[in-house]
Short mmCIF file of C-alpha atoms and ligand atoms in Angstrom, two decimals:
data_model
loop_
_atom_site.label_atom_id
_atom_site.label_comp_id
_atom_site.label_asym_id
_atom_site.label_seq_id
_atom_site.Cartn_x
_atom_site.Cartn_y
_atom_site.Cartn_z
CA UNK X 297 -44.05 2.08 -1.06
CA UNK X 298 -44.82 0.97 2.35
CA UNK X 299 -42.98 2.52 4.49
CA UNK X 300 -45.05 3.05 7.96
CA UNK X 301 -45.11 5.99 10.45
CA UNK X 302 -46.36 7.25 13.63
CA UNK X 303 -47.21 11.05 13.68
CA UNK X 304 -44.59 13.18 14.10
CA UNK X 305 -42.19 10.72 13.86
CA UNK X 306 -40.02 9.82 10.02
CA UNK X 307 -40.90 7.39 7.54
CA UNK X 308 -39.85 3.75 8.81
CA UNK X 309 -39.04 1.54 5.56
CA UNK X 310 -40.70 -1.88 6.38
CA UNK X 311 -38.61 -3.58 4.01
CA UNK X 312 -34.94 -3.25 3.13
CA UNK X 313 -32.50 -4.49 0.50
CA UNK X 314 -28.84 -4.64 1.82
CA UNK X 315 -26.48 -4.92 -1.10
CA UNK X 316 -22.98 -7.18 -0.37
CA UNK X 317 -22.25 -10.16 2.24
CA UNK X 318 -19.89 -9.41 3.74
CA UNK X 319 -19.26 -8.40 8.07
CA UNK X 320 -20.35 -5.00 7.28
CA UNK X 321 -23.17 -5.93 5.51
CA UNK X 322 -23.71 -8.20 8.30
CA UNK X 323 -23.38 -5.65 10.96
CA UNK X 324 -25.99 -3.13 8.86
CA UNK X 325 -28.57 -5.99 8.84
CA UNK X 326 -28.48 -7.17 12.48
CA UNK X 327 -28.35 -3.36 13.34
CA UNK X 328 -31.54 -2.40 10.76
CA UNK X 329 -33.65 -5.49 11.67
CA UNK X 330 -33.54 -4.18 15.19
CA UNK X 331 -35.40 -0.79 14.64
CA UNK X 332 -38.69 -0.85 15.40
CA UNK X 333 -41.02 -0.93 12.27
CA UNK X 334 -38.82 -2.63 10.43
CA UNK X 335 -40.28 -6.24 9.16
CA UNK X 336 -38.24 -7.86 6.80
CA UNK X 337 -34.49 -7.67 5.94
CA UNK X 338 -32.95 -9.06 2.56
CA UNK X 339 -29.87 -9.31 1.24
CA UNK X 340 -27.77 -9.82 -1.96
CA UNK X 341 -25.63 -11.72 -2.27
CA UNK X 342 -25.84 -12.06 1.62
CA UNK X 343 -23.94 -15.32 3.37
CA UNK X 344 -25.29 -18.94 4.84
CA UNK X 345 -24.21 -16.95 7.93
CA UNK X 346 -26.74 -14.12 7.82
CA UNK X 347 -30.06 -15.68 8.03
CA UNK X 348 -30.48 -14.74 11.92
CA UNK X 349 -31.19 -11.44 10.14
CA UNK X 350 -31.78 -11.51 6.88
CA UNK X 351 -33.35 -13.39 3.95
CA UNK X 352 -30.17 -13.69 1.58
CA UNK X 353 -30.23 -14.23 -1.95
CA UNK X 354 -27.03 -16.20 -2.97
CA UNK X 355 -27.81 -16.02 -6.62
CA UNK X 356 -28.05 -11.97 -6.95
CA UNK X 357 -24.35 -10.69 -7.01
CA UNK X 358 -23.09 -7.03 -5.77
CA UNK X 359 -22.13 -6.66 -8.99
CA UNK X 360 -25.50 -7.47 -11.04
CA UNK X 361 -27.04 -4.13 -10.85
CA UNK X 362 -29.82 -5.05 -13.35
CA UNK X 363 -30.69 -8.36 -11.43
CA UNK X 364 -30.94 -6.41 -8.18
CA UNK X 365 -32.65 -3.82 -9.09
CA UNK X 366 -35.14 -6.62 -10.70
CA UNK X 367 -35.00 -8.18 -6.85
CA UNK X 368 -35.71 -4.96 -5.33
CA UNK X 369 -38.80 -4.28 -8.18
CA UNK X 370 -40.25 -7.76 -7.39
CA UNK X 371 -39.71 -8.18 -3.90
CA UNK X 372 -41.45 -4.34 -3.19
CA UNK X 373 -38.68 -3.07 -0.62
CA UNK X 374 -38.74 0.44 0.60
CA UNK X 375 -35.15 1.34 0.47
CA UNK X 376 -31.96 -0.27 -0.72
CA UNK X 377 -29.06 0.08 1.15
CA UNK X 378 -25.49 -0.37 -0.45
CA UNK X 379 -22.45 -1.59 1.45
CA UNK X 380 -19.75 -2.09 -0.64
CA UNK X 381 -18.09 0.85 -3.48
CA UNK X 382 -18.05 -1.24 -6.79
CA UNK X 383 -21.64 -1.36 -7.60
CA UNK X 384 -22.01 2.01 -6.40
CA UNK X 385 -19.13 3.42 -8.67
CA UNK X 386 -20.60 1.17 -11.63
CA UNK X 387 -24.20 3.13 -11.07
CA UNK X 388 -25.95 0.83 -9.05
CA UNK X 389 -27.75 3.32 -7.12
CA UNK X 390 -28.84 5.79 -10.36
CA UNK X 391 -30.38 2.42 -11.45
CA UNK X 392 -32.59 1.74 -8.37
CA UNK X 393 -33.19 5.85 -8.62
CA UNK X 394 -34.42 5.23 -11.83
CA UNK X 395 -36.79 2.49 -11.06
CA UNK X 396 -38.36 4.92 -8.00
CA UNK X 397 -37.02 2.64 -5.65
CA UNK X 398 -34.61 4.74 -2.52
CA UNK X 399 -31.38 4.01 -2.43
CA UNK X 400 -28.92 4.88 0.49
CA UNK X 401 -25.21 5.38 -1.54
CA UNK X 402 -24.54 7.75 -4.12
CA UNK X 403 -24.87 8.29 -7.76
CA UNK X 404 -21.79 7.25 -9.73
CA UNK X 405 -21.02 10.77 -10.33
CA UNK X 406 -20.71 11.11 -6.84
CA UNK X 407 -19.16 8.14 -5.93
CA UNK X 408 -16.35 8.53 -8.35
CA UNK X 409 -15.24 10.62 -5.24
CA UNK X 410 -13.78 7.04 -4.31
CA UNK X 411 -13.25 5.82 -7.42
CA UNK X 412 -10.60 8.37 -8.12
CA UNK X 413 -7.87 9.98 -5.85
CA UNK X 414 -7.81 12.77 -8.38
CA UNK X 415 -11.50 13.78 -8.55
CA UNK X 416 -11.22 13.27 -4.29
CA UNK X 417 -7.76 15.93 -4.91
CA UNK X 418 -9.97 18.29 -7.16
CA UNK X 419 -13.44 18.34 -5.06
CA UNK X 420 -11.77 18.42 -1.27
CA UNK X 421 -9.41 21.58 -3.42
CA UNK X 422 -12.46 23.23 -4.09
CA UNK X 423 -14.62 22.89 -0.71
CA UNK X 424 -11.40 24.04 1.34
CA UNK X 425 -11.02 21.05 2.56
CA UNK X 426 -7.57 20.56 4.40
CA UNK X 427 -4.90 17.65 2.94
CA UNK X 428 -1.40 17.17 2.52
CA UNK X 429 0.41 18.87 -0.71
CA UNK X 430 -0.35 16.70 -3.24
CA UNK X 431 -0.60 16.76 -7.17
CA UNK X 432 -1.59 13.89 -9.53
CA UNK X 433 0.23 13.21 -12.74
CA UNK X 434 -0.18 10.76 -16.19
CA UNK X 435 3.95 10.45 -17.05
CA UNK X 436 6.75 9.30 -14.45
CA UNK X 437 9.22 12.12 -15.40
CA UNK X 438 6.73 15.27 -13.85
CA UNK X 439 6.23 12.90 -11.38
CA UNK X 440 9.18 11.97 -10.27
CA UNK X 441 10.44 15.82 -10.04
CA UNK X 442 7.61 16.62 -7.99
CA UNK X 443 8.36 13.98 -5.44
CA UNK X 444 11.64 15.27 -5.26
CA UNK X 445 10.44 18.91 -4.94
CA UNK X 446 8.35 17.72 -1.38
CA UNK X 447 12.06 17.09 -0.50
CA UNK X 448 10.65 14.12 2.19
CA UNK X 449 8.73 10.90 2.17
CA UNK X 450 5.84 10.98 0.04
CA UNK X 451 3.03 8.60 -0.64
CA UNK X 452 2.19 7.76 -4.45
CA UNK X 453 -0.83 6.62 -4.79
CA UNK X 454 -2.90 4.75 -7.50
CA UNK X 455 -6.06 7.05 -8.93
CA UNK X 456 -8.56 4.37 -9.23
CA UNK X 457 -9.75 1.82 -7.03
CA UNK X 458 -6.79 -1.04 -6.14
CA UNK X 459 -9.08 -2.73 -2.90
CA UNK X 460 -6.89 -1.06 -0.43
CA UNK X 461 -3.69 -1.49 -1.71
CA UNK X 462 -3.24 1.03 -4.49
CA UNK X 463 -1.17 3.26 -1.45
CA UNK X 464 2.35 2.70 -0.96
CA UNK X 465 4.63 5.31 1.73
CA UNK X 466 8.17 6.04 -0.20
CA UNK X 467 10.93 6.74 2.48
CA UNK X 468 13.23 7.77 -0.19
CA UNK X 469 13.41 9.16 -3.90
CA UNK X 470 14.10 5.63 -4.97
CA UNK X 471 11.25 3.43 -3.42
CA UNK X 472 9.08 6.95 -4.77
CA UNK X 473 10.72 5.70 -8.78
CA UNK X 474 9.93 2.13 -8.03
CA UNK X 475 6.47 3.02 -6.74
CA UNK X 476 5.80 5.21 -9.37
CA UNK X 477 6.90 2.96 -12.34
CA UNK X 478 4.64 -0.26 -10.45
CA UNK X 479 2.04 2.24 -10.90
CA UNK X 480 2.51 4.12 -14.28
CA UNK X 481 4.63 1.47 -16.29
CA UNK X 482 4.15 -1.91 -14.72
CA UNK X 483 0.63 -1.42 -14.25
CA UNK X 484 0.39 -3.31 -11.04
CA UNK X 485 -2.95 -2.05 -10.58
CA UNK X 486 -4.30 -1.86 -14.29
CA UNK X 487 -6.16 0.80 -15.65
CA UNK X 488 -6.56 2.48 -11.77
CA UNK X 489 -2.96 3.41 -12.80
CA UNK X 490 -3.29 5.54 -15.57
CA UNK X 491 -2.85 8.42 -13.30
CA UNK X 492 -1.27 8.69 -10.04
CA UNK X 493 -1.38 10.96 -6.92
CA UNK X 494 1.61 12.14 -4.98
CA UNK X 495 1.30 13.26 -1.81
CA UNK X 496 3.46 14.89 1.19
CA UNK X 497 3.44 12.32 4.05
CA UNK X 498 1.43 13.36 7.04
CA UNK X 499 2.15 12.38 10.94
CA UNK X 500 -0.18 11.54 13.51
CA UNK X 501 -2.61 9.20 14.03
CA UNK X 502 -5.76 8.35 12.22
CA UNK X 503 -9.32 7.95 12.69
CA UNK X 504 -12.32 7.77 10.75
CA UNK X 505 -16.12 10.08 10.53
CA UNK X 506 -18.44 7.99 8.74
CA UNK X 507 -21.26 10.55 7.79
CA UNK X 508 -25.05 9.74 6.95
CA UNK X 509 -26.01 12.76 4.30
CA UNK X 510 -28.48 13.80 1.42
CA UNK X 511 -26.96 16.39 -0.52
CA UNK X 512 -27.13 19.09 2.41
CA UNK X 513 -26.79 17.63 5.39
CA UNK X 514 -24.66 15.51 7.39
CA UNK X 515 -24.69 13.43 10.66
CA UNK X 516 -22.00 12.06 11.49
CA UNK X 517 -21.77 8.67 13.55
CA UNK X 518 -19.31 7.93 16.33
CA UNK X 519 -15.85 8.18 15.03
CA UNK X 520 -13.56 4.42 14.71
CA UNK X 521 -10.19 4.37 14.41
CA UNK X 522 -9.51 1.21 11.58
CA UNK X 523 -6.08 -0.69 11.76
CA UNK X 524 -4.97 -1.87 8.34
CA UNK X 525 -1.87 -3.58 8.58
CA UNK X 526 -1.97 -7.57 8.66
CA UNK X 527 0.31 -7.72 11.82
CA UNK X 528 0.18 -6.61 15.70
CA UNK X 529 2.20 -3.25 16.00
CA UNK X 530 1.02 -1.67 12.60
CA UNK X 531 3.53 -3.81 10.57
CA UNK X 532 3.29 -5.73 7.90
CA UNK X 533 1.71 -5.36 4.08
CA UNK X 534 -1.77 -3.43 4.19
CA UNK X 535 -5.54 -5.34 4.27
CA UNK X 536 -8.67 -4.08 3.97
CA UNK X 537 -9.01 -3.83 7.60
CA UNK X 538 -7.79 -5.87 10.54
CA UNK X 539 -10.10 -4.53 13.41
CA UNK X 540 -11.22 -1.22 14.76
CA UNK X 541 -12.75 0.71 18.01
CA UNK X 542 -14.93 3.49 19.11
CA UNK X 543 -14.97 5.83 20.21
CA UNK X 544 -11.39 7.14 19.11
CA UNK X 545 -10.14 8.74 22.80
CA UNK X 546 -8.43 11.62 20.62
CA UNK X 547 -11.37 12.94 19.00
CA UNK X 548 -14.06 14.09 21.41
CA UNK X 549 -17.66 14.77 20.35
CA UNK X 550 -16.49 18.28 19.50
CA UNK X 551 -13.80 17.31 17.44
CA UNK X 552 -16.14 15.42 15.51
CA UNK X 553 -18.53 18.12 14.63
CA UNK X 554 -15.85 20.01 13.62
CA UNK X 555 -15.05 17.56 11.26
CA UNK X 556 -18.64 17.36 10.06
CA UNK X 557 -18.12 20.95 9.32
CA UNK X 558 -15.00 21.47 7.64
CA UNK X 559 -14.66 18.32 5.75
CA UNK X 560 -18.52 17.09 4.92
CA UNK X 561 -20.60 19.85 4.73
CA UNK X 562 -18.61 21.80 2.36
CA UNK X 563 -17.40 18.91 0.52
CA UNK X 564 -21.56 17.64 -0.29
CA UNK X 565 -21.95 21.62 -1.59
CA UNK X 566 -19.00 21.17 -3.71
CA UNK X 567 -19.99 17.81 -5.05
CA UNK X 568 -23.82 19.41 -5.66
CA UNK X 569 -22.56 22.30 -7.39
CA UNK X 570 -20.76 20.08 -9.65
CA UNK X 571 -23.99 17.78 -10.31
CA UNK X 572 -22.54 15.00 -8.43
CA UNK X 573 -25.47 14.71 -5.67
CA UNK X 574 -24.44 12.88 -2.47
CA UNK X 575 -26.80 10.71 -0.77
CA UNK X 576 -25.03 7.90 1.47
CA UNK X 577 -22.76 7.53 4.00
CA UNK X 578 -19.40 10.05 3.69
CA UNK X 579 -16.81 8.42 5.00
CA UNK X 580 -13.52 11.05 6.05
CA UNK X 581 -10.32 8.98 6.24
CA UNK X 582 -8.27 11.18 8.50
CA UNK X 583 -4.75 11.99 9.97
CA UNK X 584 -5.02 13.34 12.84
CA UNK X 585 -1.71 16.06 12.67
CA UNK X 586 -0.48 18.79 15.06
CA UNK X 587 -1.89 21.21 12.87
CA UNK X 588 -5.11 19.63 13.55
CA UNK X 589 -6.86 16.82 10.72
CA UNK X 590 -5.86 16.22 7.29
CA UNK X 591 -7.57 14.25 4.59
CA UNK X 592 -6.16 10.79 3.51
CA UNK X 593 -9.18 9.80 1.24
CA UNK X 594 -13.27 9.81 1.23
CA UNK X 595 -15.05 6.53 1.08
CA UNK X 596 -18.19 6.58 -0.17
CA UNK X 597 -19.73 3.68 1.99
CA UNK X 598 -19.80 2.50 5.38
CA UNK X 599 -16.10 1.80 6.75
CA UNK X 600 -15.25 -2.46 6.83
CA UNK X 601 -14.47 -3.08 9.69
CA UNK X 602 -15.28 -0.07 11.32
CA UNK X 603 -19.39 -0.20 10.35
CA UNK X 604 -19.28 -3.57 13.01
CA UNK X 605 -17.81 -1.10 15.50
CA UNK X 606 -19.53 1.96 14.99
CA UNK X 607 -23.30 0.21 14.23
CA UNK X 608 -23.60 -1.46 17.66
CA UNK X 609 -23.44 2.12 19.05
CA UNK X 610 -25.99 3.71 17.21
CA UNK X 611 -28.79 5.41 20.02
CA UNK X 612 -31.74 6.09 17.83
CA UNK X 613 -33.25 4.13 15.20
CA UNK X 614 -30.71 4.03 12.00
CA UNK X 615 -33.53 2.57 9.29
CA UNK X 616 -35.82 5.77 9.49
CA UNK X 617 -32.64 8.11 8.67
CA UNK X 618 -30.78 5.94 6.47
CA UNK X 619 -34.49 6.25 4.45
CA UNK X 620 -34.11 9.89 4.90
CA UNK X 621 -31.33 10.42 3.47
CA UNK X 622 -31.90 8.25 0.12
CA UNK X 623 -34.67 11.12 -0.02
CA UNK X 624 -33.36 14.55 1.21
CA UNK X 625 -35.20 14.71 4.34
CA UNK X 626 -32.53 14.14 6.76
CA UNK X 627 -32.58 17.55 8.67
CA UNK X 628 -36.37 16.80 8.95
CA UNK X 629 -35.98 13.08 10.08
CA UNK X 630 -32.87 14.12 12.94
CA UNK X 631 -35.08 17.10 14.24
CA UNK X 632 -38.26 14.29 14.64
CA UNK X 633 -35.95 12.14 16.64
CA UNK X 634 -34.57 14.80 18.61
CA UNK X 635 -31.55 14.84 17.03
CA UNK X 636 -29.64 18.30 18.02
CA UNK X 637 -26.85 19.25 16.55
CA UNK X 638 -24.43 16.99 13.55
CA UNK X 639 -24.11 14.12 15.72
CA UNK X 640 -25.99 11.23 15.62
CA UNK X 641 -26.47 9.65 19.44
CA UNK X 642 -24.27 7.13 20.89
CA UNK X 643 -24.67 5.01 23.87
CA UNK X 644 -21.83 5.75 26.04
CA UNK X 645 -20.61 1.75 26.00
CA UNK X 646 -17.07 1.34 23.43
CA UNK X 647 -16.74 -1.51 20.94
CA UNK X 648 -13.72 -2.98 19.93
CA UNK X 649 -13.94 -5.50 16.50
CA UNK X 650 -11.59 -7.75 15.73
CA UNK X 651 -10.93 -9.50 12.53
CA UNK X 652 -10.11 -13.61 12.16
CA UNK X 653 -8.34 -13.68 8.85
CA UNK X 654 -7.63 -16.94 6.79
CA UNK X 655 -4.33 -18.20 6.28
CA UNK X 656 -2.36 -16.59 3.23
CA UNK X 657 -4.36 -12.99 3.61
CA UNK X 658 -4.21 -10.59 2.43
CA UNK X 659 -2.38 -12.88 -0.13
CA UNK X 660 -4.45 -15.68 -1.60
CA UNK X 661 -6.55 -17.26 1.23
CA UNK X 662 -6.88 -20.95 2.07
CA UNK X 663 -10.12 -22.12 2.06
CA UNK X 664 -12.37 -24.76 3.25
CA UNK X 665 -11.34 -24.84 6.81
CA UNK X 666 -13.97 -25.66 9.92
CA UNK X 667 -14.90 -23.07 11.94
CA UNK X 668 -14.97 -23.65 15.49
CA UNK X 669 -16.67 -21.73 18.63
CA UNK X 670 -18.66 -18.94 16.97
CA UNK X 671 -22.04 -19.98 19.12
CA UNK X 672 -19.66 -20.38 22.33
CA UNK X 673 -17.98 -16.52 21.10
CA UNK X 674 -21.47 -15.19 21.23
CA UNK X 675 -22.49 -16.77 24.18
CA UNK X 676 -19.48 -15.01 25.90
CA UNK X 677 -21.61 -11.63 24.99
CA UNK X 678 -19.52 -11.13 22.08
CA UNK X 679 -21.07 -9.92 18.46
CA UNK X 680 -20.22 -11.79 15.35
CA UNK X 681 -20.20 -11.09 11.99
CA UNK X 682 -19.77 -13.28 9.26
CA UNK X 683 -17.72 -12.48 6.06
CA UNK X 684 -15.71 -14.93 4.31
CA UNK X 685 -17.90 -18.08 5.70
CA UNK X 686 -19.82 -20.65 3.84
CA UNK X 687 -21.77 -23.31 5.00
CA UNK X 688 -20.81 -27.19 4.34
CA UNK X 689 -22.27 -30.24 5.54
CA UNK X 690 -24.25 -27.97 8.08
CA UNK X 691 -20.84 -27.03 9.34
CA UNK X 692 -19.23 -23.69 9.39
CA UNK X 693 -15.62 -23.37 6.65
CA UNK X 694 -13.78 -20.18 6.09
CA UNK X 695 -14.49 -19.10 2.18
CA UNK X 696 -12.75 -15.87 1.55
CA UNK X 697 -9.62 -13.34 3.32
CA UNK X 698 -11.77 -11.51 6.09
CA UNK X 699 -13.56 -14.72 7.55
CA UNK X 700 -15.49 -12.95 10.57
CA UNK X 701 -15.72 -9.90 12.49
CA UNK X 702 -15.96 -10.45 16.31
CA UNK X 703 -17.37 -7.22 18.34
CA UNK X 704 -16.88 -6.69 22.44
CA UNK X 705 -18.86 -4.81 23.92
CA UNK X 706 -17.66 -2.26 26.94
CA UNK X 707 -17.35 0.23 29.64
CA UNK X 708 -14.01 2.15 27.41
CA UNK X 709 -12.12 0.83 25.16
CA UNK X 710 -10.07 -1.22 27.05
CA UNK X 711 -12.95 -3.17 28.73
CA UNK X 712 -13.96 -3.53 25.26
CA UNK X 713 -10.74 -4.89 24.09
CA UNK X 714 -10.49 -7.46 26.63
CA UNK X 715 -13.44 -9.21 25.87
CA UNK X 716 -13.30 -8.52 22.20
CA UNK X 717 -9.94 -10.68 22.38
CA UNK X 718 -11.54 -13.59 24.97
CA UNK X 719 -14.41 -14.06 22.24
CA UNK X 720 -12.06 -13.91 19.11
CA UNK X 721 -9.85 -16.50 21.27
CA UNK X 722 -12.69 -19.05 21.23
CA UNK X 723 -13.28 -18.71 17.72
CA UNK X 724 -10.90 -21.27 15.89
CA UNK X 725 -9.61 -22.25 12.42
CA UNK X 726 -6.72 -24.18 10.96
CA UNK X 727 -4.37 -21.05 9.93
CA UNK X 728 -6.44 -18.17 11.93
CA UNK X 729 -4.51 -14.58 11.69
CA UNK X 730 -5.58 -12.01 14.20
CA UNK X 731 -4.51 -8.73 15.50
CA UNK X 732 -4.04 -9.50 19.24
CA UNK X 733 -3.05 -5.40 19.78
CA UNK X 734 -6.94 -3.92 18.53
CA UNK X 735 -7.65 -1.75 21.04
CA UNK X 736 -5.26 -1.72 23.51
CA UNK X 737 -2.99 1.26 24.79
CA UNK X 738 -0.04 2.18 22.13
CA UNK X 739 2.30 1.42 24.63
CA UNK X 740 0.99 -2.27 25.51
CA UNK X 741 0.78 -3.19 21.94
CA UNK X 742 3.14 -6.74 21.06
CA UNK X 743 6.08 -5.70 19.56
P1 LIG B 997 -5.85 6.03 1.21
O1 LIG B 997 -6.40 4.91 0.37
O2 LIG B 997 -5.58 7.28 0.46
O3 LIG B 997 -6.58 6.23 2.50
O4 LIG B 997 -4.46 5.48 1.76
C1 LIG B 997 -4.39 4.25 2.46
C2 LIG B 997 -3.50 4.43 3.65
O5 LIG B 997 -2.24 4.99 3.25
C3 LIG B 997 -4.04 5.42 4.66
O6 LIG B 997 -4.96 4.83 5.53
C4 LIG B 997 -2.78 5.88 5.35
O7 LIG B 997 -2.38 4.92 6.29
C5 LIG B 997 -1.78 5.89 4.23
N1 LIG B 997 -1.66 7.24 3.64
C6 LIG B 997 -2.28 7.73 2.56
N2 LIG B 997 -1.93 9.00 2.31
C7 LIG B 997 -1.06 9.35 3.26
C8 LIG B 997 -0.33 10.54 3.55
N3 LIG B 997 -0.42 11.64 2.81
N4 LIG B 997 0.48 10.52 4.64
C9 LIG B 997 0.59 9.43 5.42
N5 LIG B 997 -0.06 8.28 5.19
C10 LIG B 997 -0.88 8.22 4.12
N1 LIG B 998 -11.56 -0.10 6.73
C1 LIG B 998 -11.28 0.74 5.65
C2 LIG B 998 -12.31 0.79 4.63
O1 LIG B 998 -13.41 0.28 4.77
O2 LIG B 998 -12.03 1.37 3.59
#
């Protein structure tokens, strides 16, 4: 291990492994290759797009734990970072543990906290953690007559992972049958269906706390507030994420370490008690009620697209505790930085990210198309992020649903907003879908 350090100060890792390619992974790059120490960045599978921060290796899969744990072995990196939940759930991370090499993302047994609804139901149950009445079920009948017994909309929800879409909100007892046979009979989602979660609908508005822990401790990072519907106005079927901003106006600084107390802290005792050790980033999808916040689901990663949000915010070097984490030293490394408190620094400026889209998302996507105006995007100040891009001909063509994330950069969030959208406007491809309303005021949103 090389990993460097002044005295008095946490372990920089010289050399760092991001796992995925897409804007997050992007975002976690640019942000890492920034802290000082830090000398070389790689990434698997990375994108053409990502070599302004990172040596990518096209021909190492997220998914090939065995050939990236060989990549991290031969190419001597200090700590591995993991954005996406797949390889993570599949035991990516125990692997690299194995080999001595630190990982930042959890165990599988730990990240089966995302890779089932009803382990999430059973831990959160068990650390006091506050969620809607809910119960999960393996037969439609029991099901069906407890859906009926919340006497109200409900949301039935696949156990396993479904990218996103495994959720569907039942206004009535019959959408809650259909919903419940797509999931339990038709299979729509496969085997993530064997089991299903029904849950009382909750009101308010939601945000998400991305926490950095080891199995004790968490810090939790400024709080984003994700939108996930395809269209302007919250309408429309449900992506993986159309944009997001931070900070979320309705959840102060305090309201965030409250969060960090009631829903992370117990919930990493729970999970440590049960030998599922967390080390990673604890992401709290919240609904923010009356009665105060609720738990929609844990993520056991970095949020997409909030990580391009949240990352360009980050005060004090993020390599160094990322690195602490992957080795239970976090409460050390946050006391040598000065951290005080659960919180890790922000700078006060807000960030709004948008998302460019192909055409046919979050369908099929076309394909193939030329990019146009990313160089004249970040000359406008604007951060970009690359996700479904490939290079052709030296030219720029959209190659997957989420094509690019672009960030603005602000005194609030509507300053933010406002050039967020004049960069994403100069940004152009045949079939482009984007969220014109990220950021802006409820009331202003397009109809
Ligand atoms: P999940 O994967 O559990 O976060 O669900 C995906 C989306 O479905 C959430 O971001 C919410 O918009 C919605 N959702 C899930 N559970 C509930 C609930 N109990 N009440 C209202 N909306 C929900
Ligand atoms: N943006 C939601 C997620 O990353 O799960």
């Amino acid at each position: 291990m090389s990993a460097g350090s002044a005295p008095g100060l946490p372990l920089v890792p010289r050399s760092i492994l991001v796992v995925g390619g897409g804007a997050r992974e992007h975002a976690l790059a640019w942000r890492l290759h920034a802290d000082p120490g830090v000398e070389r960045i790689l990434e698997a599978p990375g994108n053409a797009g990502h070599g302004d921060v990172a040596q990518v290796f096209p021909d190492v899969d997220a998914d090939e734990n065995a050939a990236l744990v060989a990549l991290a072995r031969q190419e001597g990196v200090d700590l591995v970072v993991v954005g996406p939940e797949a390889p993570l759930v599949s035991g990516l991370a125990d692997r690299m543990r194995a080999a001595g090499i630190p990982t930042f993302g959890p165990c599988a047994a730990a990240a089966a906290l995302e890779g089932s609804k009803a382990l999430c139901r059973r831990i959160a149950t068990r650390a006091g953690v506050p969620m809607a009445a809910g119960a999960v079920f393996d037969a439609l009948a029991p099901a069906l007559a407890y859906a009926a017994s919340l006497d109200g909309p409900v949301a039935v929800k696949a156990d396993g992972l479904a990218a996103g879409k495994g959720v569907t909100i039942c206004g009535t007892l019959e959408d809650a049958e259909t919903a419940l046979r797509d999931v339990l009979e038709r299979r729509v989602f496969g085997d993530a269906g064997r089991r299903v979660i029904v849950e009382r609908v909750l009101e308010g508005r939601e945000a998400s706390v991305i926490a950095i822990c080891d199995t004790t401790t968490a810090l939790a990072l400024p709080a984003a507030r994700d939108h996930k519907r395809i269209l302007a106005g919250d309408r429309g079927p449900n992506t993986g994420g159309m944009g997001a901003y931070s900070p979320v106006p309705d959840l102060d600084d305090a309201a965030v370490a409250q969060v960090v107390a009631d829903f992370h802290v117990p919930t990493l005792a729970a999970l440590a008690a049960r030998g599922r050790p967390f080390r990673g980033a604890l992401y709290a999808g919240l609904m923010l009620t009356d009665e105060g916040p609720r738990l929609l689901e844990y993520n056991v990663r970095f949020g997409d697209p909030e990580a391009q949000a949240i990352l360009p915010r980050v005060a004090v070097p993020l390599a160094p505790l990322l690195l602490a984490a992957a080795t239970d030293r976090l409460a050390e490394a946050a006391a040598a930085l000065g951290i005080d408190g659960v919180l890790v620094p922000a700078r006060p400026e807000a960030t709004v990210a948008v998302v460019l889209a192909a055409e046919g998302y979050p369908g099929t996507p076309a394909t193939g198309d030329a990019i146009e105006g990313i160089d004249a995007a970040r000359a406008a100040g604007a951060l970009v992020f690359e996700a479904g891009t490939a290079c052709r001909d030296g030219r720029r063509v959209t190659a997957g649903g989420r094509v690019l994330t672009v960030v603005g950069r602000g005194r609030d969030v509507p300053d933010a907003a406002a050039r967020a959208h004049a960069a994403a406007d100069l940004v152009r491809f045949r079939g482009r879908q984007v969220r014109g309303d990220i950021g802006l005021p409820v009331a202003e949103r397009a109809p």
